[in-house]
Tab-separated table of N, CA, C and O in Angstrom:
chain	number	residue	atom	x	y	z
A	21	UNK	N	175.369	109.630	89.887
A	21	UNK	CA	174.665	110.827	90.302
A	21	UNK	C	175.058	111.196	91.722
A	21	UNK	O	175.649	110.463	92.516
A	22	UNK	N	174.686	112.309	91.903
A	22	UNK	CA	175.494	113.188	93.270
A	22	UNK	C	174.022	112.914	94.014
A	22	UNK	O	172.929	112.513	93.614
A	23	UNK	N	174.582	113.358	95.360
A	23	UNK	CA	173.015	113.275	96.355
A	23	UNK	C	171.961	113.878	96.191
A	23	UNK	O	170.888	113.473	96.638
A	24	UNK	N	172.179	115.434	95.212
A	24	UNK	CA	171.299	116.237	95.130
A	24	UNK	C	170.443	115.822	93.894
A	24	UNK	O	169.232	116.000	93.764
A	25	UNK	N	171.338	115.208	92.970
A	25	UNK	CA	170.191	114.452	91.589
A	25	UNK	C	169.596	113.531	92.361
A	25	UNK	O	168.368	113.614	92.412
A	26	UNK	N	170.309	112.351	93.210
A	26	UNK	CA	169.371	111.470	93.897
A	26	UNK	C	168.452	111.750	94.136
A	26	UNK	O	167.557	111.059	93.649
A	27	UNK	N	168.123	112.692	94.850
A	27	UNK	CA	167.173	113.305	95.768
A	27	UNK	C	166.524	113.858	95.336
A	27	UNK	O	165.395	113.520	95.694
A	28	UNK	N	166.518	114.955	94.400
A	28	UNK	CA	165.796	115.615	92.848
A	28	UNK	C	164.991	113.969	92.234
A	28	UNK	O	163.770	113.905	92.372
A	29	UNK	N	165.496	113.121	91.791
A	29	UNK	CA	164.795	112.313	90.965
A	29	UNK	C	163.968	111.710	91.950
A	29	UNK	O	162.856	111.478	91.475
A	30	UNK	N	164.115	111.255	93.520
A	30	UNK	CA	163.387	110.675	93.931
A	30	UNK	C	161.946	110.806	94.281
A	30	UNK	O	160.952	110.080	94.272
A	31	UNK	N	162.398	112.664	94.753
A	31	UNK	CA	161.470	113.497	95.271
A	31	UNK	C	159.581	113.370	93.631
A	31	UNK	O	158.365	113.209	93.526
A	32	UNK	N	160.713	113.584	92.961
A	32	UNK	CA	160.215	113.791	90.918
A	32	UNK	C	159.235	112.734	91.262
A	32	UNK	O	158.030	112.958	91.371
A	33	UNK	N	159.814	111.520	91.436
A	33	UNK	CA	159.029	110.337	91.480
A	33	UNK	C	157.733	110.147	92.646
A	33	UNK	O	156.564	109.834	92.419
A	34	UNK	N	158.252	110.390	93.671
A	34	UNK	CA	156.799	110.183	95.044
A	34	UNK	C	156.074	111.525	94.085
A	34	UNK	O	155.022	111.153	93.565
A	35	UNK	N	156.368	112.708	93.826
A	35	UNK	CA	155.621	113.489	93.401
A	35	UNK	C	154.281	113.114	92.340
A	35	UNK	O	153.081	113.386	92.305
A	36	UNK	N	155.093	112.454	91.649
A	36	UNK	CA	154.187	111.836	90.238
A	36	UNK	C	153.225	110.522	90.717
A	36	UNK	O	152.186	110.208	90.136
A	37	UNK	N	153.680	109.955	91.673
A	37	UNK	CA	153.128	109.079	92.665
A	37	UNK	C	151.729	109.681	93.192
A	37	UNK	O	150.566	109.279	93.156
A	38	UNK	N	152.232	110.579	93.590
A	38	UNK	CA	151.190	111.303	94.320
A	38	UNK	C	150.278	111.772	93.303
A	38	UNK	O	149.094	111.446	93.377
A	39	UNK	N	150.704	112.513	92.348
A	39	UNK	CA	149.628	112.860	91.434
A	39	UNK	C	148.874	112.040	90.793
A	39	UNK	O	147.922	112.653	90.308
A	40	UNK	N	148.849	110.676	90.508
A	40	UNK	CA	148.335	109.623	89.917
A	40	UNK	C	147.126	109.132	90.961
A	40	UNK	O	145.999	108.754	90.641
A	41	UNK	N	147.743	109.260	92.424
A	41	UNK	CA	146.533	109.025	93.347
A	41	UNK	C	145.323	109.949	93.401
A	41	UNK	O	144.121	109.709	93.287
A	42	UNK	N	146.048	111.162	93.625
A	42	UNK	CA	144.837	112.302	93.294
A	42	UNK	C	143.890	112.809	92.444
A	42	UNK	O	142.980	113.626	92.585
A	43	UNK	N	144.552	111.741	90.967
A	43	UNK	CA	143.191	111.856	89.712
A	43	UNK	C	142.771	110.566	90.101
A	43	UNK	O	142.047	110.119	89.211
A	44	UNK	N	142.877	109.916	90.862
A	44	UNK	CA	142.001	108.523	90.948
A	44	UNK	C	141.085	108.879	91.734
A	44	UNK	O	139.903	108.635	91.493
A	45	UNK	N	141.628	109.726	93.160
A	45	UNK	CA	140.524	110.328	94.134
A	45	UNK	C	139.374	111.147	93.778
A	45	UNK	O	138.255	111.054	94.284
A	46	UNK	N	139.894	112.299	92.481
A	46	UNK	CA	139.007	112.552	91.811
A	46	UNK	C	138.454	112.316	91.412
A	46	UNK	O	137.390	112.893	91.639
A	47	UNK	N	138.430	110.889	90.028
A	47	UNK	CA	137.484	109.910	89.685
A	47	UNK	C	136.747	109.766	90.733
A	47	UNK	O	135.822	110.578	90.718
A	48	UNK	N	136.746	109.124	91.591
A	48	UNK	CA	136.146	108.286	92.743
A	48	UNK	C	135.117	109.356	93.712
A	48	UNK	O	134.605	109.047	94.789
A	49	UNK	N	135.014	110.370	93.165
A	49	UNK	CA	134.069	110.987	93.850
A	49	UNK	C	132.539	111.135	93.812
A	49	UNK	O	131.727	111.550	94.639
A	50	UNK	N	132.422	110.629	92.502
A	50	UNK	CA	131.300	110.630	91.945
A	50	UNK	C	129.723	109.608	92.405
A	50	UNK	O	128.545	109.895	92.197
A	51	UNK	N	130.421	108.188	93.185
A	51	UNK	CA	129.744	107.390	93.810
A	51	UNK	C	129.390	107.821	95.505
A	51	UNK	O	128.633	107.125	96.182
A	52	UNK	N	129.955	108.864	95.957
A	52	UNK	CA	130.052	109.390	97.262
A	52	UNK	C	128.683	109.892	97.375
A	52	UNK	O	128.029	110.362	96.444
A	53	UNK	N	128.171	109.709	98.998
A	53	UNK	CA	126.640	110.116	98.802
A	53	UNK	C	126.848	111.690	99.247
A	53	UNK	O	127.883	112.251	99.606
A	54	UNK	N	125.492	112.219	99.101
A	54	UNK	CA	125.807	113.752	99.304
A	54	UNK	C	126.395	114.592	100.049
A	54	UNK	O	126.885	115.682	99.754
A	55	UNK	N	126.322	113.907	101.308
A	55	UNK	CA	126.425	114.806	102.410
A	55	UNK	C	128.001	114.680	103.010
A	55	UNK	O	128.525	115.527	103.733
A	56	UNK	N	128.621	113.462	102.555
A	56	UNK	CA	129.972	113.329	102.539
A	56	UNK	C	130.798	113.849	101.460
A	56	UNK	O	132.017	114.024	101.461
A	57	UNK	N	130.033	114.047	100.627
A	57	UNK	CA	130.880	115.304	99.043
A	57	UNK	C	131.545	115.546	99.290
A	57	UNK	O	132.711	115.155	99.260
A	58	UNK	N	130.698	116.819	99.876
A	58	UNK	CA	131.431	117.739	100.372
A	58	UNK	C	132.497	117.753	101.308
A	58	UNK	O	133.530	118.403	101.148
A	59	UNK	N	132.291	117.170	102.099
A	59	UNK	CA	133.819	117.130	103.318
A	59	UNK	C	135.182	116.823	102.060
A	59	UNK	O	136.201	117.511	101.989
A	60	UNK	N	134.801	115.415	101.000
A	60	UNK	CA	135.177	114.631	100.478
A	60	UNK	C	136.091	115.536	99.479
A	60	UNK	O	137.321	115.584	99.505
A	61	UNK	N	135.180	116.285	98.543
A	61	UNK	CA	135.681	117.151	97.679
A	61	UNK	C	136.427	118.536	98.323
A	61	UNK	O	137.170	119.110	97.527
A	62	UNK	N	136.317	119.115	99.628
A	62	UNK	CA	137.399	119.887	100.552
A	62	UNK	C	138.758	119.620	100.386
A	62	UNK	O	139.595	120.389	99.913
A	63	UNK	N	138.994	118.057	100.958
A	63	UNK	CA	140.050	117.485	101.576
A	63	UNK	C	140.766	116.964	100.474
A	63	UNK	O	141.863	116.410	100.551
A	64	UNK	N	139.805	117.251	98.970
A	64	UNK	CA	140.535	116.863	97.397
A	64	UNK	C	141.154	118.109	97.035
A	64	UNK	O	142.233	118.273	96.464
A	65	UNK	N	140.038	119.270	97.583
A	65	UNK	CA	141.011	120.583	97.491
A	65	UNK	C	142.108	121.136	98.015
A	65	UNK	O	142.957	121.663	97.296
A	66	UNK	N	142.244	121.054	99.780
A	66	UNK	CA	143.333	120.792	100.109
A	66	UNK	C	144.473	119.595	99.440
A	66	UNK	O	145.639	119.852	99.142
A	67	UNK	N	144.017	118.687	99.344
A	67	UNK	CA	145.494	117.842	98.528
A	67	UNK	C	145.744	118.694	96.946
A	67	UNK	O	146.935	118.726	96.634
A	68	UNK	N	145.000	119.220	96.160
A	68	UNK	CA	145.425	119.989	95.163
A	68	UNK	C	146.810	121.127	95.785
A	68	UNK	O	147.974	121.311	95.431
A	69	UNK	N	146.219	121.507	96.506
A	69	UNK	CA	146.659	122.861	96.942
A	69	UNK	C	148.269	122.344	97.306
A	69	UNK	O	149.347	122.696	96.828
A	70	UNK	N	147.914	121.326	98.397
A	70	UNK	CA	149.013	120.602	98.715
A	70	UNK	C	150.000	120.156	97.790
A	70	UNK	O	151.204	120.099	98.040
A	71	UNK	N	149.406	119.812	96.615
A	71	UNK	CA	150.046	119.415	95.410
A	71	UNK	C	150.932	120.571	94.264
A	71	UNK	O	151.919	120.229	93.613
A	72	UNK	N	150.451	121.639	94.235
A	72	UNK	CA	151.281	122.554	94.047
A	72	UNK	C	151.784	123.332	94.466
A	72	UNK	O	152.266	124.042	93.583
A	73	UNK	N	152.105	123.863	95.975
A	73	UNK	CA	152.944	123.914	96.815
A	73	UNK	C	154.405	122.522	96.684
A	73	UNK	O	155.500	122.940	96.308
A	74	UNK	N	154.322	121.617	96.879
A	74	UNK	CA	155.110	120.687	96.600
A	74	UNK	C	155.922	120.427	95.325
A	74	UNK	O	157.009	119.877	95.148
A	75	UNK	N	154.868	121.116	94.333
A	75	UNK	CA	155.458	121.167	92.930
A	75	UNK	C	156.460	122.326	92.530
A	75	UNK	O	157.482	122.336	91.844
A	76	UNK	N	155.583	123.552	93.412
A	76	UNK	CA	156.690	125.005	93.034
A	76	UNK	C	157.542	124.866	94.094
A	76	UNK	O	158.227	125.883	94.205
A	77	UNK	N	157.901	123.671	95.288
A	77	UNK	CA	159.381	124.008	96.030
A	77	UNK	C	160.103	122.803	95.319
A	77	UNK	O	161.308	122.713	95.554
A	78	UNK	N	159.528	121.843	94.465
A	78	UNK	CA	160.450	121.248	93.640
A	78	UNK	C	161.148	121.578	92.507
A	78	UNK	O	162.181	121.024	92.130
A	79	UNK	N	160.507	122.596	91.900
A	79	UNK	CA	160.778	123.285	90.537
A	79	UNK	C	161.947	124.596	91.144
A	79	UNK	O	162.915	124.843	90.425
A	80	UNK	N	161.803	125.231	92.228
A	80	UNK	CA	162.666	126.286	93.127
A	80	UNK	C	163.930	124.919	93.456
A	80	UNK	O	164.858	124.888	92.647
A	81	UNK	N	163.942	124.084	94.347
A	81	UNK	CA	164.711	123.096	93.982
A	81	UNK	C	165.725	122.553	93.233
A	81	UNK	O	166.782	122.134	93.705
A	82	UNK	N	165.375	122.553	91.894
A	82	UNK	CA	165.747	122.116	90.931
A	82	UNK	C	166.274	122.798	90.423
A	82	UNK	O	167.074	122.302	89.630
A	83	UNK	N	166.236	124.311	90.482
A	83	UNK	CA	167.076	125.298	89.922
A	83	UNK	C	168.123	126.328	91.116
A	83	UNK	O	168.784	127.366	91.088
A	84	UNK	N	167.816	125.465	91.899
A	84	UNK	CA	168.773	126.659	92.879
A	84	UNK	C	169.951	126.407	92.691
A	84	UNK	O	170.395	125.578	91.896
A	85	UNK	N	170.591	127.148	93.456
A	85	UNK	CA	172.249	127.290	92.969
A	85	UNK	C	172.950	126.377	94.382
A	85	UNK	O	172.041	125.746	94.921
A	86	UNK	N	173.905	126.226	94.878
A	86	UNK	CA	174.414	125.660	95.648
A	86	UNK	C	174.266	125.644	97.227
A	86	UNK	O	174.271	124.774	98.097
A	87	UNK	N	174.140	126.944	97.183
A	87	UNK	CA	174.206	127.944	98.495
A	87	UNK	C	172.670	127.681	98.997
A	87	UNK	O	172.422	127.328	100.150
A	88	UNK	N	171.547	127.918	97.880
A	88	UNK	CA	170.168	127.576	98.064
A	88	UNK	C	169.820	126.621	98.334
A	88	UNK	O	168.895	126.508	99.139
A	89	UNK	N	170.405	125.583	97.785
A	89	UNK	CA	169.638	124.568	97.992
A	89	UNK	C	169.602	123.653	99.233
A	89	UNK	O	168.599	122.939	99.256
A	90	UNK	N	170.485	123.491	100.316
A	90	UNK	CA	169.999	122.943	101.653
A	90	UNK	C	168.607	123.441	101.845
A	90	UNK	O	167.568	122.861	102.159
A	91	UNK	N	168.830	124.437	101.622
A	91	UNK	CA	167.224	125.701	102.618
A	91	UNK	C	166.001	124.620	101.750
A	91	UNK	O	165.137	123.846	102.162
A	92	UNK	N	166.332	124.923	100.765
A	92	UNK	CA	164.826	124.889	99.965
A	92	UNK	C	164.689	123.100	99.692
A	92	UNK	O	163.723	122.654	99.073
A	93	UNK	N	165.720	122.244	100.210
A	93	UNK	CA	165.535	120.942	100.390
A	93	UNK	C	165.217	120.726	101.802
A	93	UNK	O	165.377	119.527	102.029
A	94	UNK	N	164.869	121.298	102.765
A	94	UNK	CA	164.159	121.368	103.732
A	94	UNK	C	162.540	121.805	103.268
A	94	UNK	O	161.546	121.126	103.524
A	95	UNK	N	162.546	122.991	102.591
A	95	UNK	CA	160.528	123.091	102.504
A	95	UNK	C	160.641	121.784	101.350
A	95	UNK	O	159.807	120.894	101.514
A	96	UNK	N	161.406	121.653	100.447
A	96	UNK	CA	160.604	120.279	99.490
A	96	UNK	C	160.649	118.995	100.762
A	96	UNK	O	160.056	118.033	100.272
A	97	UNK	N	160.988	118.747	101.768
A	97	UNK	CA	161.193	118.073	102.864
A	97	UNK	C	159.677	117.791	103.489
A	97	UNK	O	159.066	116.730	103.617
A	98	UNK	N	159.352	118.993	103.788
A	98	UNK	CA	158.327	120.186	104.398
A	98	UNK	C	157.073	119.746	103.465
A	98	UNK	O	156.251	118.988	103.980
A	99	UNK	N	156.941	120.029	102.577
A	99	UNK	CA	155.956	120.050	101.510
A	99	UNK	C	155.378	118.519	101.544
A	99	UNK	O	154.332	118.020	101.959
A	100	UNK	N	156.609	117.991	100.882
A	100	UNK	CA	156.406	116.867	100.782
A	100	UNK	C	155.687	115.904	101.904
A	100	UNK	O	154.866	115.024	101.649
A	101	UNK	N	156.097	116.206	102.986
A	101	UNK	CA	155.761	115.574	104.536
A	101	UNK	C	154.117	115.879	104.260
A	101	UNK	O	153.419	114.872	104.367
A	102	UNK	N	153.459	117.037	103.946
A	102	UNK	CA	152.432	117.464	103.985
A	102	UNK	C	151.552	116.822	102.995
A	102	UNK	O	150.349	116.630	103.173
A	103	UNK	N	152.216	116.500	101.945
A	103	UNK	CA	151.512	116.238	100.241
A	103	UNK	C	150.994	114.721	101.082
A	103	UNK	O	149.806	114.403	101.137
A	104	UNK	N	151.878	114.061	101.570
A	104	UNK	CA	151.656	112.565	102.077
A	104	UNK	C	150.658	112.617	102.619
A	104	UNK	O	149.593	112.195	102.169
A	105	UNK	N	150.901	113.363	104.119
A	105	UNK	CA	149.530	113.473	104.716
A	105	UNK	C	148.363	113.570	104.188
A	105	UNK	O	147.362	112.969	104.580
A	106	UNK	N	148.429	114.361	103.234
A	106	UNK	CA	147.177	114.758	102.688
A	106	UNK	C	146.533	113.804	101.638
A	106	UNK	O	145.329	113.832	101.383
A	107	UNK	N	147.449	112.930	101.029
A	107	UNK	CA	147.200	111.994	100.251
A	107	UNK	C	146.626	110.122	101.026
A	107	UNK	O	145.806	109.282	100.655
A	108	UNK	N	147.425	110.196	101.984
A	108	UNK	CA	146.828	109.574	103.380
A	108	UNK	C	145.533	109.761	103.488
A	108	UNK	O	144.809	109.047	102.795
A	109	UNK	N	145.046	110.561	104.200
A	109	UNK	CA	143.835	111.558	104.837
A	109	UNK	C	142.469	110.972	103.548
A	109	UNK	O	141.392	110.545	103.963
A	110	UNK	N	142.838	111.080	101.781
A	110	UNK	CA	142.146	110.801	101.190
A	110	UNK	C	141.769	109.558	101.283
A	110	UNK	O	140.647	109.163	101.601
A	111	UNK	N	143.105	108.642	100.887
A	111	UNK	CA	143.358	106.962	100.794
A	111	UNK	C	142.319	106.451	102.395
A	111	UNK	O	141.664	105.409	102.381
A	112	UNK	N	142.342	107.126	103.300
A	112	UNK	CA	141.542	106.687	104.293
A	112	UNK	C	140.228	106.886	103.932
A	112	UNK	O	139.521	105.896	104.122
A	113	UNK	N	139.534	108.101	103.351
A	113	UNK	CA	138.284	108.383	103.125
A	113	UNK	C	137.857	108.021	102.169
A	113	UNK	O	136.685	108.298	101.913
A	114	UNK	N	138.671	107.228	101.224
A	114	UNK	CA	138.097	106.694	99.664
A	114	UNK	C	138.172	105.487	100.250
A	114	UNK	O	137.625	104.750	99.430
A	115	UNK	N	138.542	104.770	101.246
A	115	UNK	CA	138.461	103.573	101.473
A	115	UNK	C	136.856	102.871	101.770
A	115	UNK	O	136.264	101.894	101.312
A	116	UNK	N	136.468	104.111	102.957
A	116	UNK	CA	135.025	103.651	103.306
A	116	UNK	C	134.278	103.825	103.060
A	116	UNK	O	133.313	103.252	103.568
């Protein structure tokens, strides 16, 4: 495989990574007491949001043509940097 499948499959993978954490975070909301819900269930909405943003510059990605694709392997770069954070940010608040 060339750098750009590398990088396509790897990206594929933390992605699906990520999504597996975020239905667990979801599960896990349900024992949260009230008044932290809410912050709780926000910062689940932002990582959604986060999560398909990341998904439509991987799918743009995956189909660009040659010329496109540096650019748009910078926002899946971009995205991605963000999806973490945001998946972070949870993994800290489902901890305590």
């Amino acid at each position: 495989m060339g750098i750009r499948e590398d990088y396509q499959a790897l990206m594929e993978k933390q992605l699906n990574e990520w999504k597996t954490q975020a239905e667990r975070f979801k599960a896990g909301v349900e024992p949260i007491e009230a008044q932290a819900k809410a912050q709780y269930e926000k910062n689940l909405e932002m990582l959604h949001t986060k999560q398909e943003e990341a998904w439509q510059n991987f799918y743009k990605l995956k189909s660009a043509n040659e010329s496109a694709w540096a650019q748009l392997k910078a926002h899946m770069d971009k995205a991605g940097e963000e999806l973490k954070d945001a998946v972070e940010r949870m993994t800290t608040i489902f901890k305590k």
